[in-house]
Each structure stands twice: as C-alpha cells, then as structure tokens.
C-alpha cells in the first residue's frame, strides 16, 4: 500500500493534501514493536485488493505513535492502542475509528462504512 510516512509529512500537511484532493484520510497509527501492526503490514496491507482500493480512494498516512509526529496524532485523535486506524474527513473530523488486526475484506468493509459516513454528514 502506498503510505505517506509520518517522518515525511505532518498531519497538518496530510489534511491539506486531502482537502485539495477532496479525499478521506486513512491513518495507520502503529508502533515498531507492535506484533499486530507487523501482521497487518505483512498480510492485510500487502493484499492486492486492499492496495488497489486504498490507493485509489484515500490519502494513506502511516505514523509511528512513538515519534514526535505520532504523539501529535495520538493527542489530537485520542489514540490509546496499537494499531489504531482512523478514517478522517478532509476538514479533520474522524468519520470512523477501528483498532486491532483485521483481515483484508473486513478492512475494506470498514472503509466502505467510513466513505458512506462521509457522504451522509
């Protein structure tokens, strides 16, 4: 999956990008020591169906919660567990929040749910 990394851009820059593209932001808040986070990278985020859907529909942002930019995201969006996934509207409102390991189809279903929330709000 094509992720913009927290060390490359700030959350504020990602919000500006999403607003310019009129796209929802998908944020993966992870930690380098987190086993479930590694599983998601190796399995779900590597699935071709997930890659195609997320690269087309979302601005994907991956941030290590233990870094300074990760702390900003954790504080801003009240993240207390790894992994946490946030679907955020371009103006910064959280549309949907999920945590933990999930297979590809479940993540894609959650993404569809978030997209529907964006159109109804």
GROMACS .gro file of N, CA and C in nm:
model
  363
    1UNK      N    1   0.084  -0.118   0.000
    1UNK     CA    2   0.000   0.000   0.000
    1UNK      C    3   0.088   0.124   0.000
    2UNK      N    4   0.046   0.224  -0.071
    2UNK     CA    5   0.123   0.347  -0.078
    2UNK      C    6   0.086   0.437   0.041
    3UNK      N    7   0.174   0.438   0.139
    3UNK     CA    8   0.154   0.522   0.257
    3UNK      C    9   0.248   0.641   0.252
    4UNK      N   10   0.198   0.756   0.293
    4UNK     CA   11   0.286   0.869   0.324
    4UNK      C   12   0.325   0.849   0.469
    5UNK      N   13   0.452   0.856   0.498
    5UNK     CA   14   0.502   0.827   0.633
    5UNK      C   15   0.506   0.953   0.719
    6UNK      N   16   0.489   0.932   0.848
    6UNK     CA   17   0.490   1.042   0.944
    6UNK      C   18   0.620   1.120   0.945
    7UNK      N   19   0.732   1.056   0.908
    7UNK     CA   20   0.858   1.128   0.905
    7UNK      C   21   0.873   1.211   0.776
    8UNK      N   22   0.783   1.187   0.678
    8UNK     CA   23   0.788   1.262   0.551
    8UNK      C   24   0.699   1.387   0.553
    9UNK      N   25   0.584   1.375   0.619
    9UNK     CA   26   0.484   1.484   0.620
    9UNK      C   27   0.421   1.492   0.758
   10UNK      N   28   0.366   1.606   0.790
   10UNK     CA   29   0.295   1.623   0.917
   10UNK      C   30   0.146   1.597   0.894
   11UNK      N   31   0.075   1.578   1.002
   11UNK     CA   32  -0.070   1.559   0.994
   11UNK      C   33  -0.136   1.680   0.930
   12UNK      N   34  -0.087   1.799   0.962
   12UNK     CA   35  -0.144   1.921   0.902
   12UNK      C   36  -0.124   1.922   0.750
   13UNK      N   37  -0.008   1.875   0.704
   13UNK     CA   38   0.016   1.868   0.559
   13UNK      C   39  -0.074   1.763   0.494
   14UNK      N   40  -0.097   1.652   0.564
   14UNK     CA   41  -0.185   1.548   0.512
   14UNK      C   42  -0.328   1.601   0.501
   15UNK      N   43  -0.372   1.674   0.601
   15UNK     CA   44  -0.505   1.734   0.596
   15UNK      C   45  -0.517   1.829   0.477
   16UNK      N   46  -0.415   1.908   0.451
   16UNK     CA   47  -0.416   2.000   0.336
   16UNK      C   48  -0.421   1.922   0.205
   17UNK      N   49  -0.343   1.814   0.197
   17UNK     CA   50  -0.344   1.729   0.076
   17UNK      C   51  -0.483   1.671   0.052
   18UNK      N   52  -0.544   1.619   0.159
   18UNK     CA   53  -0.675   1.556   0.148
   18UNK      C   54  -0.781   1.658   0.106
   19UNK      N   55  -0.770   1.778   0.160
   19UNK     CA   56  -0.866   1.883   0.125
   19UNK      C   57  -0.851   1.919  -0.024
   20UNK      N   58  -0.728   1.930  -0.070
   20UNK     CA   59  -0.703   1.964  -0.211
   20UNK      C   60  -0.755   1.854  -0.305
   21UNK      N   61  -0.743   1.730  -0.263
   21UNK     CA   62  -0.788   1.615  -0.344
   21UNK      C   63  -0.932   1.576  -0.316
   22UNK      N   64  -0.993   1.637  -0.213
   22UNK     CA   65  -1.126   1.601  -0.167
   22UNK      C   66  -1.136   1.450  -0.140
   23UNK      N   67  -1.039   1.400  -0.063
   23UNK     CA   68  -1.036   1.258  -0.028
   23UNK      C   69  -1.031   1.240   0.123
   24UNK      N   70  -1.081   1.127   0.167
   24UNK     CA   71  -1.073   1.088   0.307
   24UNK      C   72  -0.930   1.043   0.335
   25UNK      N   73  -0.885   1.068   0.457
   25UNK     CA   74  -0.752   1.023   0.501
   25UNK      C   75  -0.769   0.892   0.577
   26UNK      N   76  -0.685   0.794   0.542
   26UNK     CA   77  -0.676   0.670   0.620
   26UNK      C   78  -0.545   0.678   0.697
   27UNK      N   79  -0.554   0.674   0.830
   27UNK     CA   80  -0.434   0.684   0.913
   27UNK      C   81  -0.412   0.551   0.985
   28UNK      N   82  -0.291   0.498   0.971
   28UNK     CA   83  -0.247   0.380   1.045
   28UNK      C   84  -0.153   0.429   1.154
   29UNK      N   85  -0.198   0.426   1.280
   29UNK     CA   86  -0.112   0.463   1.392
   29UNK      C   87  -0.057   0.332   1.449
   30UNK      N   88   0.074   0.315   1.439
   30UNK     CA   89   0.139   0.189   1.475
   30UNK      C   90   0.258   0.215   1.566
   31UNK      N   91   0.321   0.106   1.608
   31UNK     CA   92   0.448   0.114   1.681
   31UNK      C   93   0.540   0.006   1.624
   32UNK      N   94   0.669   0.035   1.621
   32UNK     CA   95   0.765  -0.060   1.561
   32UNK      C   96   0.771  -0.191   1.638
   33UNK      N   97   0.740  -0.190   1.766
   33UNK     CA   98   0.745  -0.309   1.850
   33UNK      C   99   0.614  -0.387   1.852
   34UNK      N  100   0.512  -0.340   1.782
   34UNK     CA  101   0.376  -0.396   1.788
   34UNK      C  102   0.360  -0.514   1.692
   35UNK      N  103   0.340  -0.632   1.747
   35UNK     CA  104   0.321  -0.753   1.666
   35UNK      C  105   0.201  -0.746   1.574
   36UNK      N  106   0.082  -0.707   1.624
   36UNK     CA  107  -0.033  -0.695   1.536
   36UNK      C  108  -0.011  -0.594   1.422
   37UNK      N  109   0.064  -0.489   1.449
   37UNK     CA  110   0.095  -0.390   1.345
   37UNK      C  111   0.177  -0.455   1.233
   38UNK      N  112   0.275  -0.535   1.272
   38UNK     CA  113   0.358  -0.604   1.173
   38UNK      C  114   0.275  -0.703   1.092
   39UNK      N  115   0.182  -0.772   1.158
   39UNK     CA  116   0.095  -0.867   1.088
   39UNK      C  117   0.014  -0.794   0.981
   40UNK      N  118  -0.040  -0.679   1.017
   40UNK     CA  119  -0.120  -0.601   0.920
   40UNK      C  120  -0.034  -0.561   0.800
   41UNK      N  121   0.091  -0.518   0.824
   41UNK     CA  122   0.180  -0.481   0.714
   41UNK      C  123   0.206  -0.600   0.622
   42UNK      N  124   0.230  -0.716   0.680
   42UNK     CA  125   0.267  -0.835   0.603
   42UNK      C  126   0.148  -0.899   0.532
   43UNK      N  127   0.028  -0.884   0.585
   43UNK     CA  128  -0.088  -0.953   0.529
   43UNK      C  129  -0.190  -0.857   0.468
   44UNK      N  130  -0.263  -0.786   0.550
   44UNK     CA  131  -0.374  -0.704   0.501
   44UNK      C  132  -0.326  -0.591   0.410
   45UNK      N  133  -0.225  -0.515   0.453
   45UNK     CA  134  -0.179  -0.403   0.372
   45UNK      C  135  -0.103  -0.448   0.248
   46UNK      N  136  -0.067  -0.576   0.240
   46UNK     CA  137   0.001  -0.631   0.123
   46UNK      C  138  -0.097  -0.694   0.023
   47UNK      N  139  -0.222  -0.709   0.062
   47UNK     CA  140  -0.324  -0.770  -0.024
   47UNK      C  141  -0.353  -0.677  -0.142
   48UNK      N  142  -0.347  -0.731  -0.263
   48UNK     CA  143  -0.365  -0.651  -0.385
   48UNK      C  144  -0.500  -0.579  -0.387
   49UNK      N  145  -0.603  -0.641  -0.335
   49UNK     CA  146  -0.736  -0.578  -0.334
   49UNK      C  147  -0.738  -0.456  -0.241
   50UNK      N  148  -0.674  -0.469  -0.127
   50UNK     CA  149  -0.665  -0.357  -0.032
   50UNK      C  150  -0.582  -0.245  -0.093
   51UNK      N  151  -0.468  -0.281  -0.151
   51UNK     CA  152  -0.379  -0.183  -0.214
   51UNK      C  153  -0.454  -0.102  -0.319
   52UNK      N  154  -0.525  -0.171  -0.408
   52UNK     CA  155  -0.596  -0.103  -0.516
   52UNK      C  156  -0.703  -0.008  -0.460
   53UNK      N  157  -0.783  -0.057  -0.368
   53UNK     CA  158  -0.892   0.024  -0.311
   53UNK      C  159  -0.840   0.146  -0.236
   54UNK      N  160  -0.745   0.124  -0.147
   54UNK     CA  161  -0.699   0.233  -0.062
   54UNK      C  162  -0.615   0.334  -0.139
   55UNK      N  163  -0.534   0.288  -0.233
   55UNK     CA  164  -0.453   0.382  -0.311
   55UNK      C  165  -0.541   0.470  -0.401
   56UNK      N  166  -0.655   0.419  -0.443
   56UNK     CA  167  -0.744   0.494  -0.529
   56UNK      C  168  -0.835   0.588  -0.449
   57UNK      N  169  -0.883   0.542  -0.334
   57UNK     CA  170  -0.988   0.617  -0.264
   57UNK      C  171  -0.941   0.707  -0.150
   58UNK      N  172  -0.821   0.683  -0.097
   58UNK     CA  173  -0.781   0.753   0.025
   58UNK      C  174  -0.642   0.816   0.013
   59UNK      N  175  -0.617   0.914   0.098
   59UNK     CA  176  -0.481   0.962   0.125
   59UNK      C  177  -0.436   0.877   0.244
   60UNK      N  178  -0.339   0.791   0.224
   60UNK     CA  179  -0.295   0.695   0.326
   60UNK      C  180  -0.175   0.749   0.402
   61UNK      N  181  -0.189   0.756   0.533
   61UNK     CA  182  -0.085   0.813   0.620
   61UNK      C  183  -0.051   0.712   0.728
   62UNK      N  184   0.076   0.680   0.739
   62UNK     CA  185   0.124   0.582   0.837
   62UNK      C  186   0.217   0.656   0.933
   63UNK      N  187   0.184   0.650   1.062
   63UNK     CA  188   0.263   0.725   1.159
   63UNK      C  189   0.294   0.638   1.280
   64UNK      N  190   0.421   0.637   1.318
   64UNK     CA  191   0.467   0.565   1.437
   64UNK      C  192   0.426   0.647   1.558
   65UNK      N  193   0.340   0.590   1.641
   65UNK     CA  194   0.288   0.661   1.757
   65UNK      C  195   0.394   0.700   1.859
   66UNK      N  196   0.513   0.640   1.850
   66UNK     CA  197   0.620   0.671   1.945
   66UNK      C  198   0.712   0.784   1.898
   67UNK      N  199   0.685   0.842   1.781
   67UNK     CA  200   0.765   0.953   1.731
   67UNK      C  201   0.698   1.085   1.769
   68UNK      N  202   0.767   1.196   1.743
   68UNK     CA  203   0.707   1.326   1.777
   68UNK      C  204   0.581   1.352   1.695
   69UNK      N  205   0.581   1.320   1.565
   69UNK     CA  206   0.460   1.339   1.484
   69UNK      C  207   0.351   1.242   1.528
   70UNK      N  208   0.392   1.123   1.568
   70UNK     CA  209   0.296   1.026   1.620
   70UNK      C  210   0.229   1.074   1.747
   71UNK      N  211   0.303   1.141   1.832
   71UNK     CA  212   0.246   1.198   1.954
   71UNK      C  213   0.142   1.305   1.921
   72UNK      N  214   0.170   1.383   1.819
   72UNK     CA  215   0.073   1.485   1.775
   72UNK      C  216  -0.057   1.418   1.734
   73UNK      N  217  -0.047   1.314   1.652
   73UNK     CA  218  -0.166   1.241   1.605
   73UNK      C  219  -0.237   1.172   1.721
   74UNK      N  220  -0.160   1.108   1.809
   74UNK     CA  221  -0.220   1.039   1.924
   74UNK      C  222  -0.297   1.136   2.013
   75UNK      N  223  -0.240   1.252   2.039
   75UNK     CA  224  -0.306   1.351   2.124
   75UNK      C  225  -0.427   1.413   2.055
   76UNK      N  226  -0.412   1.445   1.928
   76UNK     CA  227  -0.519   1.509   1.853
   76UNK      C  228  -0.642   1.419   1.841
   77UNK      N  229  -0.618   1.288   1.818
   77UNK     CA  230  -0.727   1.194   1.794
   77UNK      C  231  -0.747   1.093   1.906
   78UNK      N  232  -0.686   1.117   2.021
   78UNK     CA  233  -0.706   1.034   2.141
   78UNK      C  234  -0.681   0.885   2.113
   79UNK      N  235  -0.565   0.855   2.056
   79UNK     CA  236  -0.527   0.717   2.026
   79UNK      C  237  -0.459   0.657   2.149
   80UNK      N  238  -0.509   0.541   2.193
   80UNK     CA  239  -0.453   0.479   2.312
   80UNK      C  240  -0.411   0.334   2.292
   81UNK      N  241  -0.422   0.282   2.169
   81UNK     CA  242  -0.386   0.143   2.143
   81UNK      C  243  -0.324   0.131   2.004
   82UNK      N  244  -0.244   0.027   1.988
   82UNK     CA  245  -0.183  -0.003   1.857
   82UNK      C  246  -0.230  -0.139   1.809
   83UNK      N  247  -0.256  -0.153   1.684
   83UNK     CA  248  -0.274  -0.046   1.586
   83UNK      C  249  -0.412   0.018   1.598
   84UNK      N  250  -0.417   0.145   1.565
   84UNK     CA  251  -0.544   0.217   1.553
   84UNK      C  252  -0.551   0.272   1.412
   85UNK      N  253  -0.669   0.259   1.352
   85UNK     CA  254  -0.691   0.309   1.217
   85UNK      C  255  -0.799   0.416   1.223
   86UNK      N  256  -0.770   0.529   1.161
   86UNK     CA  257  -0.863   0.641   1.160
   86UNK      C  258  -0.900   0.674   1.016
   87UNK      N  259  -1.026   0.695   0.992
   87UNK     CA  260  -1.073   0.748   0.864
   87UNK      C  261  -1.116   0.890   0.897
   88UNK      N  262  -1.049   0.987   0.836
   88UNK     CA  263  -1.067   1.127   0.871
   88UNK      C  264  -1.110   1.206   0.748
   89UNK      N  265  -1.215   1.285   0.765
   89UNK     CA  266  -1.262   1.372   0.658
   89UNK      C  267  -1.156   1.480   0.632
   90UNK      N  268  -1.153   1.537   0.512
   90UNK     CA  269  -1.052   1.637   0.478
   90UNK      C  270  -1.046   1.756   0.575
   91UNK      N  271  -1.158   1.789   0.639
   91UNK     CA  272  -1.156   1.901   0.734
   91UNK      C  273  -1.109   1.859   0.873
   92UNK      N  274  -1.077   1.729   0.892
   92UNK     CA  275  -1.018   1.684   1.018
   92UNK      C  276  -1.109   1.605   1.111
   93UNK      N  277  -1.236   1.590   1.077
   93UNK     CA  278  -1.330   1.517   1.162
   93UNK      C  279  -1.312   1.366   1.143
   94UNK      N  280  -1.307   1.293   1.256
   94UNK     CA  281  -1.297   1.147   1.248
   94UNK      C  282  -1.432   1.091   1.206
   95UNK      N  283  -1.430   1.018   1.095
   95UNK     CA  284  -1.551   0.954   1.043
   95UNK      C  285  -1.570   0.816   1.104
   96UNK      N  286  -1.456   0.749   1.130
   96UNK     CA  287  -1.462   0.611   1.179
   96UNK      C  288  -1.327   0.577   1.241
   97UNK      N  289  -1.331   0.499   1.347
   97UNK     CA  290  -1.210   0.457   1.418
   97UNK      C  291  -1.222   0.307   1.444
   98UNK      N  292  -1.114   0.235   1.415
   98UNK     CA  293  -1.109   0.093   1.445
   98UNK      C  294  -0.972   0.059   1.502
   99UNK      N  295  -0.965  -0.052   1.574
   99UNK     CA  296  -0.839  -0.094   1.635
   99UNK      C  297  -0.818  -0.242   1.611
  100UNK      N  298  -0.690  -0.282   1.610
  100UNK     CA  299  -0.655  -0.424   1.608
  100UNK      C  300  -0.633  -0.482   1.471
  101UNK      N  301  -0.614  -0.612   1.471
  101UNK     CA  302  -0.587  -0.687   1.349
  101UNK      C  303  -0.718  -0.719   1.279
  102UNK      N  304  -0.716  -0.710   1.148
  102UNK     CA  305  -0.835  -0.750   1.072
  102UNK      C  306  -0.795  -0.799   0.933
  103UNK      N  307  -0.867  -0.899   0.885
  103UNK     CA  308  -0.839  -0.949   0.751
  103UNK      C  309  -0.877  -0.845   0.645
  104UNK      N  310  -0.831  -0.868   0.526
  104UNK     CA  311  -0.849  -0.773   0.416
  104UNK      C  312  -0.994  -0.732   0.393
  105UNK      N  313  -1.082  -0.830   0.380
  105UNK     CA  314  -1.222  -0.797   0.349
  105UNK      C  315  -1.285  -0.713   0.459
  106UNK      N  316  -1.251  -0.742   0.582
  106UNK     CA  317  -1.307  -0.665   0.693
  106UNK      C  318  -1.260  -0.520   0.687
  107UNK      N  319  -1.132  -0.498   0.657
  107UNK     CA  320  -1.082  -0.361   0.647
  107UNK      C  321  -1.149  -0.288   0.531
  108UNK      N  322  -1.169  -0.357   0.419
  108UNK     CA  323  -1.236  -0.293   0.305
  108UNK      C  324  -1.381  -0.260   0.339
  109UNK      N  325  -1.448  -0.347   0.414
  109UNK     CA  326  -1.585  -0.318   0.457
  109UNK      C  327  -1.588  -0.196   0.549
  110UNK      N  328  -1.491  -0.186   0.639
  110UNK     CA  329  -1.482  -0.071   0.729
  110UNK      C  330  -1.457   0.057   0.648
  111UNK      N  331  -1.377   0.047   0.544
  111UNK     CA  332  -1.350   0.162   0.457
  111UNK      C  333  -1.478   0.208   0.387
  112UNK      N  334  -1.557   0.112   0.340
  112UNK     CA  335  -1.685   0.146   0.276
  112UNK      C  336  -1.778   0.215   0.375
  113UNK      N  337  -1.780   0.166   0.499
  113UNK     CA  338  -1.861   0.228   0.604
  113UNK      C  339  -1.820   0.374   0.625
  114UNK      N  340  -1.689   0.396   0.635
  114UNK     CA  341  -1.637   0.532   0.655
  114UNK      C  342  -1.673   0.623   0.539
  115UNK      N  343  -1.662   0.571   0.418
  115UNK     CA  344  -1.694   0.651   0.298
  115UNK      C  345  -1.841   0.689   0.297
  116UNK      N  346  -1.927   0.598   0.338
  116UNK     CA  347  -2.070   0.628   0.344
  116UNK      C  348  -2.098   0.735   0.450
  117UNK      N  349  -2.029   0.729   0.563
  117UNK     CA  350  -2.046   0.831   0.667
  117UNK      C  351  -2.006   0.968   0.615
  118UNK      N  352  -1.905   0.971   0.530
  118UNK     CA  353  -1.858   1.099   0.475
  118UNK      C  354  -1.964   1.161   0.386
  119UNK      N  355  -2.038   1.079   0.314
  119UNK     CA  356  -2.139   1.133   0.222
  119UNK      C  357  -2.269   1.169   0.292
  120UNK      N  358  -2.292   1.113   0.413
  120UNK     CA  359  -2.416   1.143   0.484
  120UNK      C  360  -2.400   1.255   0.585
  121UNK      N  361  -2.275   1.296   0.611
  121UNK     CA  362  -2.253   1.403   0.710
  121UNK      C  363  -2.239   1.537   0.644
   0.00000   0.00000   0.00000
